CSV table of C-alpha atoms in Angstrom, one decimal:
chain,number,residue,atom,x,y,z
A,1,MET,CA,-57.0,24.7,42.7
A,2,LYS,CA,-53.8,25.5,44.1
A,3,ARG,CA,-52.9,21.8,44.7
A,4,LEU,CA,-54.0,21.0,40.9
A,5,PHE,CA,-51.6,24.0,39.8
A,6,SER,CA,-48.9,22.6,41.9
A,7,TRP,CA,-49.5,19.2,40.4
A,8,MET,CA,-49.4,20.5,37.0
A,9,VAL,CA,-46.0,22.4,37.3
A,10,VAL,CA,-44.7,19.3,39.0
A,11,ALA,CA,-46.0,17.1,35.6
A,12,MET,CA,-44.3,19.6,33.4
A,13,MET,CA,-41.1,19.5,35.1
A,14,ILE,CA,-40.7,16.0,34.7
A,15,ALA,CA,-41.9,15.6,31.4
A,16,VAL,CA,-39.2,18.8,30.6
A,17,LEU,CA,-36.8,16.7,32.7
A,18,ALA,CA,-37.9,13.2,30.7
A,19,ALA,CA,-37.5,14.9,27.3
A,20,GLY,CA,-33.8,16.1,28.1
A,21,CYS,CA,-32.7,12.5,29.2
A,22,SER,CA,-33.7,11.4,25.8
A,23,ALA,CA,-32.1,14.0,24.1
A,24,GLY,CA,-29.1,13.6,26.4
A,25,ASN,CA,-29.1,9.5,25.8
A,26,ALA,CA,-29.3,10.2,21.7
A,27,ASP,CA,-26.5,12.3,22.1
A,28,ALA,CA,-24.5,9.9,24.2
A,29,GLN,CA,-25.1,7.3,21.8
A,30,GLU,CA,-24.4,9.6,19.0
A,31,SER,CA,-21.0,10.1,20.3
A,32,GLU,CA,-20.1,6.7,20.8
A,33,THR,CA,-20.2,6.3,16.9
A,34,ARG,CA,-18.7,8.0,13.4
A,35,THR,CA,-19.7,7.8,9.9
A,36,ILE,CA,-17.4,7.9,7.6
A,37,VAL,CA,-17.4,7.1,3.6
A,38,ASP,CA,-15.3,4.7,2.4
A,39,HIS,CA,-13.2,4.1,-1.3
A,40,ALA,CA,-16.1,1.7,-2.6
A,41,GLY,CA,-18.8,5.0,-1.7
A,42,ASN,CA,-20.2,3.1,1.5
A,43,THR,CA,-21.5,4.7,4.4
A,44,VAL,CA,-20.1,2.9,7.2
A,45,VAL,CA,-21.0,3.3,11.2
A,46,LEU,CA,-17.8,3.0,13.3
A,47,PRO,CA,-17.6,2.9,16.9
A,48,ALA,CA,-15.9,6.4,18.0
A,49,LYS,CA,-12.8,4.4,19.6
A,50,LEU,CA,-11.0,1.8,17.7
A,51,ASP,CA,-8.9,-0.8,19.6
A,52,ARG,CA,-10.1,-4.4,17.6
A,53,ILE,CA,-8.6,-4.0,14.0
A,54,VAL,CA,-8.4,-6.5,11.5
A,55,ILE,CA,-6.8,-5.9,7.8
A,56,GLY,CA,-7.4,-7.8,4.8
A,57,SER,CA,-6.1,-9.1,1.3
A,58,LEU,CA,-4.9,-5.7,0.6
A,59,THR,CA,-1.2,-6.6,1.7
A,60,PRO,CA,0.6,-3.6,1.5
A,61,LEU,CA,-2.1,-1.7,3.8
A,62,ALA,CA,-1.2,-4.2,6.9
A,63,ALA,CA,2.4,-1.8,6.7
A,64,VAL,CA,0.5,1.5,6.2
A,65,TYR,CA,-1.5,1.2,10.0
A,66,PRO,CA,1.5,0.9,11.9
A,67,MET,CA,3.6,4.0,10.1
A,68,PHE,CA,0.3,6.2,10.9
A,69,THR,CA,-0.4,4.8,14.4
A,70,GLY,CA,3.2,4.6,15.3
A,71,SER,CA,2.7,0.9,16.7
A,72,ILE,CA,0.5,-2.3,16.2
A,73,ASP,CA,-1.8,-1.6,19.1
A,74,GLY,CA,-5.5,-2.5,18.2
A,75,LEU,CA,-4.0,-4.9,15.2
A,76,VAL,CA,-5.6,-8.1,15.9
A,77,GLY,CA,-5.9,-9.6,12.4
A,78,ILE,CA,-3.8,-9.1,9.5
A,79,HIS,CA,-3.9,-11.4,6.1
A,80,GLU,CA,-1.5,-14.5,5.7
A,81,ASP,CA,0.3,-12.8,2.9
A,82,SER,CA,0.7,-9.5,4.7
A,83,ARG,CA,2.2,-11.4,7.4
A,84,TYR,CA,4.5,-13.7,5.3
A,85,SER,CA,6.1,-10.2,4.0
A,86,ILE,CA,6.3,-8.6,7.3
A,87,GLU,CA,7.9,-11.6,8.9
A,88,ARG,CA,10.8,-11.3,5.9
A,89,SER,CA,11.1,-7.9,5.9
A,90,ILE,CA,12.3,-4.7,7.7
A,91,MET,CA,8.8,-4.9,9.4
A,92,ASN,CA,9.2,-7.2,11.8
A,93,LYS,CA,12.4,-5.4,13.1
A,94,ILE,CA,10.9,-2.2,13.2
A,95,PHE,CA,7.5,-3.6,15.0
A,96,PRO,CA,8.3,-6.8,16.9
A,97,GLY,CA,5.7,-9.2,17.0
A,98,MET,CA,3.6,-8.1,14.2
A,99,ALA,CA,4.2,-11.3,12.3
A,100,ASP,CA,3.0,-13.0,15.1
A,101,ILE,CA,-0.5,-10.9,14.8
A,102,SER,CA,-3.3,-14.1,13.8
A,103,SER,CA,-4.2,-14.5,10.2
A,104,SER,CA,-6.0,-17.5,10.8
A,105,PHE,CA,-9.4,-16.0,8.8
A,106,SER,CA,-7.5,-16.0,5.7
A,107,THR,CA,-5.8,-18.0,2.8
A,108,SER,CA,-2.5,-17.2,1.1
A,109,GLY,CA,-3.2,-15.9,-2.2
A,110,THR,CA,-6.7,-15.2,-2.1
A,111,ASP,CA,-9.2,-12.7,-1.1
A,112,ASP,CA,-11.5,-15.6,0.8
A,113,ILE,CA,-12.8,-14.5,4.3
A,114,ASN,CA,-13.2,-17.4,7.0
A,115,VAL,CA,-16.0,-15.6,8.9
A,116,GLU,CA,-16.0,-18.2,11.9
A,117,GLU,CA,-12.4,-17.6,12.4
A,118,LEU,CA,-12.9,-13.9,11.8
A,119,LEU,CA,-15.5,-13.5,14.5
A,120,LYS,CA,-13.2,-15.4,16.9
A,121,LEU,CA,-11.0,-11.9,17.0
A,122,ASP,CA,-14.1,-9.8,17.8
A,123,PRO,CA,-12.8,-7.0,15.5
A,124,GLN,CA,-14.4,-3.7,15.7
A,125,VAL,CA,-13.8,-2.8,11.8
A,126,TYR,CA,-12.4,-4.9,8.8
A,127,PHE,CA,-10.2,-2.8,6.5
A,128,TYR,CA,-10.6,-5.0,2.8
A,129,ASN,CA,-9.9,-4.3,-0.6
A,130,ALA,CA,-12.5,-2.1,-2.0
A,131,ASP,CA,-12.3,-3.5,-5.4
A,132,VAL,CA,-13.3,-6.7,-3.8
A,133,LYS,CA,-16.7,-6.3,-3.5
A,134,GLU,CA,-17.8,-10.0,-2.4
A,135,ASN,CA,-15.7,-9.2,0.7
A,136,TYR,CA,-17.9,-6.3,1.6
A,137,GLU,CA,-21.2,-8.6,1.1
A,138,VAL,CA,-19.3,-11.3,3.5
A,139,LEU,CA,-18.6,-8.8,6.0
A,140,LYS,CA,-21.9,-7.1,5.7
A,141,ASN,CA,-23.8,-10.5,6.2
A,142,ALA,CA,-21.8,-11.3,9.6
A,143,GLY,CA,-22.2,-8.1,10.8
A,144,ILE,CA,-18.7,-6.6,10.8
A,145,PRO,CA,-18.0,-3.0,9.7
A,146,ALA,CA,-16.0,-2.9,6.6
A,147,VAL,CA,-13.9,-0.1,5.2
A,148,GLY,CA,-12.8,-0.5,1.9
A,149,PHE,CA,-9.3,1.1,0.4
A,150,SER,CA,-9.0,0.9,-3.0
A,151,THR,CA,-6.0,0.4,-5.8
A,152,THR,CA,-7.8,1.8,-8.6
A,153,LEU,CA,-9.0,5.5,-7.6
A,154,PHE,CA,-6.7,7.4,-10.1
A,155,GLU,CA,-6.5,6.8,-13.6
A,156,ASP,CA,-2.9,6.9,-14.0
A,157,TYR,CA,-2.7,4.4,-11.1
A,158,SER,CA,-0.7,7.0,-9.3
A,159,THR,CA,0.7,5.1,-6.1
A,160,ILE,CA,1.7,8.2,-4.8
A,161,ASP,CA,-1.7,9.5,-4.8
A,162,THR,CA,-3.2,5.7,-3.9
A,163,PHE,CA,-0.9,5.7,-0.7
A,164,ASN,CA,-2.2,9.5,0.1
A,165,ALA,CA,-5.5,8.2,-0.5
A,166,TRP,CA,-5.0,5.5,1.9
A,167,VAL,CA,-3.6,7.7,4.9
A,168,ASP,CA,-6.5,10.5,4.5
A,169,LEU,CA,-9.0,7.4,5.1
A,170,LEU,CA,-6.9,5.7,7.8
A,171,ALA,CA,-7.1,9.4,9.5
A,172,GLU,CA,-10.8,9.7,8.9
A,173,VAL,CA,-11.1,6.0,10.4
A,174,LEU,CA,-9.3,6.7,13.5
A,175,ASP,CA,-10.1,10.1,13.9
A,176,LYS,CA,-6.7,11.6,13.8
A,177,GLU,CA,-6.9,13.9,10.7
A,178,ASP,CA,-4.2,16.2,11.9
A,179,GLN,CA,-1.3,13.2,11.2
A,180,ALA,CA,-2.2,13.3,7.6
A,181,PRO,CA,-0.3,15.7,6.3
A,182,GLY,CA,3.1,15.3,7.7
A,183,ILE,CA,3.1,11.7,6.2
A,184,LYS,CA,2.0,12.8,3.0
A,185,GLU,CA,4.1,15.4,2.4
A,186,TYR,CA,7.4,13.3,1.6
A,187,GLY,CA,5.6,12.0,-1.6
A,188,GLU,CA,4.2,15.5,-2.4
A,189,LYS,CA,7.8,16.7,-2.1
A,190,ALA,CA,9.1,13.7,-4.3
A,191,LEU,CA,6.7,14.0,-6.9
A,192,GLU,CA,7.3,17.7,-7.6
A,193,THR,CA,11.7,17.0,-7.5
A,194,VAL,CA,10.8,14.2,-10.2
A,195,ARG,CA,8.2,16.3,-12.3
A,196,SER,CA,10.4,19.0,-12.2
A,197,ARG,CA,13.7,17.2,-13.7
A,198,VAL,CA,11.9,14.7,-16.0
A,199,GLY,CA,9.1,17.2,-17.2
A,200,ASP,CA,10.5,18.6,-20.4
A,201,LEU,CA,12.1,15.4,-21.7
A,202,LYS,CA,11.9,14.9,-25.5
A,203,ASP,CA,10.7,12.0,-26.1
A,204,ASP,CA,14.4,10.8,-27.5
A,205,GLU,CA,15.9,11.2,-24.0
A,206,LYS,CA,13.4,8.8,-22.9
A,207,PRO,CA,14.5,5.2,-22.2
A,208,ASN,CA,12.6,2.2,-23.2
A,209,ALA,CA,11.8,0.5,-20.1
A,210,LEU,CA,10.4,-2.7,-18.8
A,211,ILE,CA,9.1,-3.9,-15.5
A,212,LEU,CA,9.0,-7.8,-15.3
A,213,VAL,CA,6.3,-8.2,-12.7
A,214,ASN,CA,6.8,-11.8,-11.8
A,215,TYR,CA,9.6,-14.2,-13.7
A,216,ASN,CA,10.2,-18.2,-12.7
A,217,GLU,CA,10.7,-21.1,-14.2
A,218,ASN,CA,6.7,-21.1,-15.2
A,219,VAL,CA,6.1,-17.7,-15.9
A,220,LEU,CA,7.3,-14.5,-17.3
A,221,VAL,CA,4.9,-11.4,-16.7
A,222,ALA,CA,5.3,-7.9,-17.6
A,223,GLY,CA,3.8,-4.8,-15.9
A,224,GLY,CA,1.1,-3.3,-18.5
A,225,THR,CA,-0.9,-0.5,-18.1
A,226,SER,CA,-1.3,0.1,-14.2
A,227,PHE,CA,1.2,0.6,-11.8
A,228,ALA,CA,4.3,-0.4,-13.9
A,229,ASN,CA,3.0,2.6,-16.5
A,230,TYR,CA,3.0,4.8,-13.7
A,231,TRP,CA,6.5,4.0,-12.6
A,232,ILE,CA,8.1,4.4,-15.7
A,233,THR,CA,6.2,7.2,-17.2
A,234,THR,CA,6.3,9.4,-14.1
A,235,ALA,CA,9.9,8.9,-13.6
A,236,GLY,CA,10.7,10.0,-17.6
A,237,GLY,CA,10.6,6.6,-19.0
A,238,LYS,CA,8.6,4.8,-22.1
A,239,ASN,CA,6.7,1.7,-20.6
A,240,LEU,CA,7.3,-1.0,-23.5
A,241,GLY,CA,5.0,-3.2,-21.6
A,242,TYR,CA,2.1,-1.0,-22.1
A,243,GLU,CA,1.6,-3.0,-25.5
A,244,VAL,CA,0.4,-6.3,-23.2
A,245,GLY,CA,-2.9,-4.2,-22.6
A,246,ALA,CA,-3.9,-4.9,-19.0
A,247,PHE,CA,-2.7,-4.5,-15.4
A,248,VAL,CA,0.1,-7.1,-16.1
A,249,GLY,CA,0.3,-9.7,-19.0
A,250,PRO,CA,2.4,-12.9,-19.8
A,251,VAL,CA,5.0,-12.5,-22.5
A,252,ASN,CA,7.9,-14.6,-23.7
A,253,MET,CA,11.8,-13.9,-24.7
A,254,GLU,CA,10.9,-13.1,-28.4
A,255,GLN,CA,8.7,-10.7,-27.0
A,256,VAL,CA,11.4,-9.1,-24.9
A,257,TYR,CA,13.7,-9.3,-27.7
A,258,GLU,CA,11.5,-7.1,-29.9
A,259,TRP,CA,11.0,-4.5,-27.5
A,260,ASN,CA,15.0,-4.9,-26.5
A,261,PRO,CA,14.3,-2.5,-23.0
A,262,GLU,CA,17.2,0.2,-22.1
A,263,VAL,CA,16.6,-0.4,-18.2
A,264,LEU,CA,15.0,-3.7,-17.2
A,265,TYR,CA,13.9,-3.8,-13.8
A,266,LEU,CA,12.6,-7.2,-11.7
A,267,ASN,CA,9.8,-7.5,-9.2
A,268,ASN,CA,11.3,-8.7,-5.9
A,269,PHE,CA,8.4,-11.6,-6.2
A,270,SER,CA,10.8,-12.7,-9.3
A,271,ALA,CA,12.7,-15.8,-8.5
A,272,TYR,CA,15.9,-14.9,-10.0
A,273,THR,CA,18.7,-12.2,-9.3
A,274,VAL,CA,20.2,-9.2,-11.0
A,275,ASP,CA,23.3,-11.2,-11.6
A,276,GLN,CA,21.9,-14.2,-13.0
A,277,ILE,CA,20.1,-11.7,-15.6
A,278,LEU,CA,23.0,-10.4,-16.4
A,279,ASN,CA,24.8,-13.7,-17.1
A,280,SER,CA,21.8,-15.5,-18.5
A,281,GLN,CA,21.7,-17.9,-15.7
A,282,ALA,CA,18.1,-17.4,-14.6
A,283,LYS,CA,15.6,-20.0,-16.4
A,284,GLU,CA,17.1,-22.7,-18.7
A,285,GLY,CA,16.6,-21.5,-21.9
A,286,ASP,CA,16.7,-17.9,-21.6
A,287,ASP,CA,19.5,-15.9,-23.1
A,288,TRP,CA,19.4,-12.4,-22.2
A,289,SER,CA,22.8,-11.6,-23.3
A,290,GLY,CA,21.3,-9.7,-26.6
A,291,ILE,CA,19.3,-7.0,-24.6
A,292,THR,CA,20.5,-3.5,-24.3
A,293,ALA,CA,19.8,-3.4,-21.0
A,294,VAL,CA,22.1,-6.6,-20.0
A,295,GLN,CA,24.9,-5.2,-22.1
A,296,ASN,CA,25.0,-2.0,-20.5
A,297,GLY,CA,24.4,-3.5,-16.7
A,298,ARG,CA,21.1,-1.2,-16.3
A,299,VAL,CA,19.2,-4.2,-14.6
A,300,TYR,CA,17.9,-3.5,-11.5
A,301,LYS,CA,15.4,-5.5,-8.6
A,302,ILE,CA,13.0,-3.3,-7.3
A,303,PRO,CA,13.5,-2.8,-3.4
A,304,ARG,CA,11.7,-4.0,-0.5
A,305,GLY,CA,11.2,-2.1,2.6
A,306,THR,CA,7.8,-2.5,4.4
A,307,TYR,CA,6.7,-4.3,1.7
A,308,THR,CA,7.6,-4.6,-2.3
A,309,TRP,CA,7.9,-1.0,-3.9
A,310,PHE,CA,6.2,-2.1,-6.9
A,311,PRO,CA,2.3,-1.3,-5.8
A,312,PRO,CA,1.2,1.4,-3.7
A,313,SER,CA,3.1,0.9,-0.4
A,314,SER,CA,3.9,3.1,2.5
A,315,ASP,CA,7.3,3.3,0.9
A,316,ALA,CA,6.0,4.4,-2.4
A,317,PRO,CA,7.8,7.9,-2.2
A,318,LEU,CA,11.2,6.0,-1.9
A,319,ASN,CA,10.4,3.9,-5.2
A,320,LEU,CA,10.0,7.2,-7.4
A,321,LEU,CA,13.0,8.3,-6.7
A,322,PHE,CA,14.5,5.0,-6.8
A,323,MET,CA,13.0,4.9,-10.5
A,324,ALA,CA,14.0,8.2,-11.3
A,325,LYS,CA,17.5,7.8,-10.5
A,326,THR,CA,18.2,4.3,-12.3
A,327,MET,CA,16.4,5.7,-15.3
A,328,HIS,CA,18.4,9.1,-15.2
A,329,PRO,CA,21.2,8.8,-13.5
A,330,ASP,CA,23.0,12.0,-14.6
A,331,LEU,CA,19.4,14.3,-13.7
A,332,PHE,CA,19.5,12.9,-10.4
A,333,GLU,CA,23.2,12.6,-9.5
A,334,ASP,CA,22.3,14.2,-6.2
A,335,ILE,CA,19.7,12.1,-5.0
A,336,ASP,CA,21.7,9.3,-2.5
A,337,MET,CA,19.4,6.6,-1.9
A,338,GLU,CA,20.6,5.4,1.0
A,339,GLU,CA,20.7,8.8,2.8
A,340,GLU,CA,17.2,9.0,1.3
A,341,ILE,CA,15.8,5.5,2.8
A,342,ARG,CA,17.6,6.3,6.2
A,343,ASN,CA,16.0,9.6,6.7
A,344,TYR,CA,12.5,8.5,5.5
A,345,TYR,CA,12.4,5.7,7.9
A,346,GLN,CA,13.4,8.0,10.7
A,347,ASN,CA,11.1,10.8,10.0
A,348,LEU,CA,7.8,8.5,8.9
A,349,PHE,CA,8.7,5.1,11.1
A,350,HIS,CA,10.8,7.0,14.0
A,351,TYR,CA,13.5,3.9,13.4
A,352,GLU,CA,17.3,4.3,12.6
A,353,LEU,CA,18.1,1.8,9.9
A,354,THR,CA,21.8,0.2,10.0
A,355,ASP,CA,23.7,0.2,6.8
A,356,GLU,CA,23.0,-3.3,6.3
A,357,ASP,CA,19.2,-3.1,6.7
A,358,ILE,CA,19.7,-0.4,3.8
A,359,HIS,CA,21.8,-3.0,1.9
A,360,GLU,CA,18.7,-5.5,2.2
A,361,ILE,CA,16.3,-3.4,1.3
A,362,LEU,CA,18.2,-1.9,-1.8
A,363,ASN,CA,19.2,-5.6,-2.8
A,364,PRO,CA,15.9,-8.0,-2.1
A,365,THR,CA,17.1,-11.7,-2.3
A,366,ALA,CA,15.4,-13.8,-4.9
A,367,GLY,CA,11.7,-14.6,-4.2
A,368,MET,CA,11.1,-11.2,-1.8
């Protein structure tokens, strides 16, 4: 009887130990992964530690990642359009070697993913444009965890809020939530500064403004209801391009003359410089001399830092100040853009810009 009892005790102990081991293994497996919800509303299971990341066709995001992490470590793939931009921007100085990161899985100007090439990079996660739903399906079928970052989260297309949302999602994905507030703070303060000064302007105190998203020999494209509208209206102006009724829309010189903007902005994708517009030396046959903005010398090229400042980007807070200062120089006389840029890069990129760097950011060349 005693022997039987002893065997029963031993059996019970083995069962308890086995159960404990099973629970321990389950806990260990759970601790090796994390679950997040991305901007597309998808639940994504990720490895607890990420060191092989690929960033797809949401090209400005490639500059936000090293801004957040402080390095390009762990970044094994970027889109070709990001690589092209980095090669020609201040990013190549701040993060040497970033332009050498593989872009073999991508094709310039498209959202297409070459799965065969992508798999060669052995990615643990792929950051994609959440608005390109077909990318999610391609990645899902390839067995690659995909995290969607969106540019259309906010009804007013706030580039500041969008950038901050990217930072929040990056913080969650990388398990570094404590870093997000310090990065978001600058944009929040810039927004508060601008709103406090232009918020009470009367309608006739707001200049009519137009952003040319692209202008070359073949096209003249105006900014419409999205980012262009946010920049202009938030900075205290009236967006003439809203009439195109879309994100962006083609226009002609007759339409520009009808609008007659008081302030004119060229996105830095445009093939022409400010001087070419001021001297009607842009596209042959386009006469800009009768436009009020040209007559008053109020034509500006949107700067280019880590990326063009027009869409959401890591430089979004700086562009809000730039737009406000050029729209209302009297209200923002105290804002020194050169110092703002210098301090921003020092604090958020830990990089000391030279005077030449700042000049190049504020005066991008044609087609940049």
